[in-house]
Amino acid sequence: MSRLLTTGIRRPTLAVVGATGAVGTVMLQILSQRADIWGEIRLVASPRSAGRKLTVRGQETEVSALSEEVFDGVDIAMFDVPDEVAAKWAPVAAARGVVVVDNSGAFRMEPDVPLVVPEVNPHAVRSRPRGIVANPNCTTLSMIVALGALHSAYGLRELVVSSYQAVSGAGRAGVETLRQQISLVAGTELGTSPGDVRRAVGDNTGPFPEPVALNVVPWAGSPRADGWSSEEMKVRDESRKILGLPKLPVAVTCVRVPVVTTHSLTVHARFQDTVTVGGAREILATAPGVVLFDNPEAGEYPTPADVVGTDPTWVGRVRRALDDPTALELFVCGDNLRKGAALNVAQIAELVAAERH
Ligand code: 2RA
């Protein structure tokens, strides 16, 4: 079916590569919920998933296998696939004239690939010499919209961050692992003596190095130099690139918690000059994509259980640092599959599509 805008311009054809994964599933929901600017939406996945039927915009659509030909006639492709698959296939699609919006880690730190958050650095999307635009990691994305707003007003000078990351950051396997572990420990007295949870869970730790039910795990990602994790380096490197602050001091500790979806972060942000809580609240309350939910005396602060399934970055517990009048303390929550992944990809794709008018 030919889909024309009222202006007569052909609606862009979109490919969703990785349509069957955890982020892909949310992507199809988001494409069904947002303003429909797309012509054909082509669903693509590994040959193993080809032939499956998924619903997008209320229409059952068959999944095609990833191949060179699948990109014929496509204008924009959203990729949510492992790094090595993106590294191979994003250039293949780009060579066929497709603009790729990639949610893997393969291109994020390449100097000739923009790393875009539409509320923070939308201008960057236009400079994409390789035809690839990168989407940040979900941990960075869960805080950067709020930080970007504060940075514009106050000039960020330093960040100290701890994450509390949901298991769906590790995909469907992460969610299945937590659910299995919860069923093993539910209704027991486990969690009262050293190692009892570990013994009950056995080798069933899935993509995590330790049991995650009844636990917190101070590790996410793979090892990097000097004891840091890949996830911690991503938060540091990506925040610097998005905010245009290549030397910003950033200290990060990434932690996995028994939450299904929605990453939370505590943030200590130091700025150029003295800040006030009133000023910060005003900025956060009016920043696009941010919800300020901050009245602890009335029990109001964001939690993952309430934020999951929503689009904004939620901010609460806004305080001025006790020992530094230039610094703020915040608690931030964001759905890691929506703004942390699929929604930001969709917003970038919409920015690219808007260039056609
Ligand atoms: C995680 N941020 O939460 C990663 C996924 N990209 O595991």
PDB file of C-alpha atoms in Angstrom, residues 21-24 26 80-83 103-105 108 136-142 163-179 206-209 212 219-222 230-231 234 254-264 304 308 334-342:
ATOM      1  CA  GLY A  21      14.456  -9.043  20.821  1.00  0.00           C
ATOM      2  CA  ALA A  22      13.551  -7.349  24.112  1.00  0.00           C
ATOM      3  CA  VAL A  23      14.188  -3.859  22.703  1.00  0.00           C
ATOM      4  CA  GLY A  24      12.686  -4.810  19.315  1.00  0.00           C
ATOM      5  CA  VAL A  26       9.212  -2.430  22.749  1.00  0.00           C
ATOM      6  CA  ASP A  80      19.060  -3.486  17.846  1.00  0.00           C
ATOM      7  CA  VAL A  81      21.444  -6.416  17.453  1.00  0.00           C
ATOM      8  CA  PRO A  82      24.680  -7.560  19.138  1.00  0.00           C
ATOM      9  CA  ASP A  83      27.758  -5.395  18.558  1.00  0.00           C
ATOM     10  CA  ASN A 103      21.630   0.795  19.353  1.00  0.00           C
ATOM     11  CA  SER A 104      24.741  -1.372  19.680  1.00  0.00           C
ATOM     12  CA  GLY A 105      28.062  -0.334  21.148  1.00  0.00           C
ATOM     13  CA  ARG A 108      29.132   4.982  19.646  1.00  0.00           C
ATOM     14  CA  PRO A 136      23.630   5.688  23.619  1.00  0.00           C
ATOM     15  CA  ASN A 137      23.703   2.829  26.116  1.00  0.00           C
ATOM     16  CA  CYS A 138      20.599   2.580  28.298  1.00  0.00           C
ATOM     17  CA  THR A 139      22.439   3.521  31.498  1.00  0.00           C
ATOM     18  CA  THR A 140      23.691   6.789  30.019  1.00  0.00           C
ATOM     19  CA  LEU A 141      20.287   7.472  28.491  1.00  0.00           C
ATOM     20  CA  SER A 142      18.467   6.954  31.763  1.00  0.00           C
ATOM     21  CA  SER A 163      23.561   2.894  38.790  1.00  0.00           C
ATOM     22  CA  TYR A 164      20.900   0.449  39.951  1.00  0.00           C
ATOM     23  CA  GLN A 165      20.324  -1.460  36.716  1.00  0.00           C
ATOM     24  CA  ALA A 166      17.340  -3.602  35.815  1.00  0.00           C
ATOM     25  CA  VAL A 167      17.833  -7.129  34.500  1.00  0.00           C
ATOM     26  CA  SER A 168      16.149  -6.418  31.150  1.00  0.00           C
ATOM     27  CA  GLY A 169      19.291  -4.427  30.301  1.00  0.00           C
ATOM     28  CA  ALA A 170      20.714  -7.889  29.670  1.00  0.00           C
ATOM     29  CA  GLY A 171      17.834  -8.789  27.313  1.00  0.00           C
ATOM     30  CA  ARG A 172      15.245 -11.535  27.549  1.00  0.00           C
ATOM     31  CA  ALA A 173      17.778 -13.875  29.184  1.00  0.00           C
ATOM     32  CA  GLY A 174      18.221 -11.387  32.020  1.00  0.00           C
ATOM     33  CA  VAL A 175      14.478 -11.227  32.687  1.00  0.00           C
ATOM     34  CA  GLU A 176      14.054 -15.009  32.503  1.00  0.00           C
ATOM     35  CA  THR A 177      16.954 -15.484  34.905  1.00  0.00           C
ATOM     36  CA  LEU A 178      15.483 -13.133  37.510  1.00  0.00           C
ATOM     37  CA  ARG A 179      12.025 -14.713  37.216  1.00  0.00           C
ATOM     38  CA  GLY A 206      22.179 -16.480  33.401  1.00  0.00           C
ATOM     39  CA  PRO A 207      23.931 -13.423  31.993  1.00  0.00           C
ATOM     40  CA  PHE A 208      24.941 -12.242  35.493  1.00  0.00           C
ATOM     41  CA  PRO A 209      28.053 -13.234  37.459  1.00  0.00           C
ATOM     42  CA  VAL A 212      20.453 -11.315  41.352  1.00  0.00           C
ATOM     43  CA  TRP A 219      29.116  -5.454  38.283  1.00  0.00           C
ATOM     44  CA  ALA A 220      27.642  -4.939  34.801  1.00  0.00           C
ATOM     45  CA  GLY A 221      29.343  -5.605  31.494  1.00  0.00           C
ATOM     46  CA  SER A 222      32.823  -6.981  30.901  1.00  0.00           C
ATOM     47  CA  SER A 230      32.668  -1.805  30.202  1.00  0.00           C
ATOM     48  CA  GLU A 231      29.348  -0.456  31.433  1.00  0.00           C
ATOM     49  CA  LYS A 234      30.302   3.606  28.528  1.00  0.00           C
ATOM     50  CA  CYS A 254      27.393   0.164  37.907  1.00  0.00           C
ATOM     51  CA  VAL A 255      25.254  -2.193  39.976  1.00  0.00           C
ATOM     52  CA  ARG A 256      22.630  -4.771  38.949  1.00  0.00           C
ATOM     53  CA  VAL A 257      19.489  -5.027  41.095  1.00  0.00           C
ATOM     54  CA  PRO A 258      16.458  -7.352  41.089  1.00  0.00           C
ATOM     55  CA  VAL A 259      14.251  -5.021  39.041  1.00  0.00           C
ATOM     56  CA  VAL A 260      12.760  -6.215  35.736  1.00  0.00           C
ATOM     57  CA  THR A 261      12.792  -2.929  33.806  1.00  0.00           C
ATOM     58  CA  THR A 262      13.827   0.668  34.612  1.00  0.00           C
ATOM     59  CA  HIS A 263      17.334   1.751  35.473  1.00  0.00           C
ATOM     60  CA  SER A 264      17.850   4.101  38.431  1.00  0.00           C
ATOM     61  CA  PRO A 304      11.323   1.752  39.049  1.00  0.00           C
ATOM     62  CA  VAL A 308       8.325   1.286  34.182  1.00  0.00           C
ATOM     63  CA  GLY A 334      14.176   5.866  33.348  1.00  0.00           C
ATOM     64  CA  ASP A 335      12.658   2.891  31.555  1.00  0.00           C
ATOM     65  CA  ASN A 336      15.750   1.285  30.032  1.00  0.00           C
ATOM     66  CA  LEU A 337      13.814  -0.321  27.173  1.00  0.00           C
ATOM     67  CA  ARG A 338      11.871   2.830  26.238  1.00  0.00           C
ATOM     68  CA  LYS A 339      13.887   6.087  26.608  1.00  0.00           C
ATOM     69  CA  GLY A 340      16.925   3.914  27.391  1.00  0.00           C
ATOM     70  CA  ALA A 341      16.721   2.224  23.999  1.00  0.00           C
ATOM     71  CA  ALA A 342      13.721   1.972  21.654  1.00  0.00           C
TER      72      ALA A 342
END
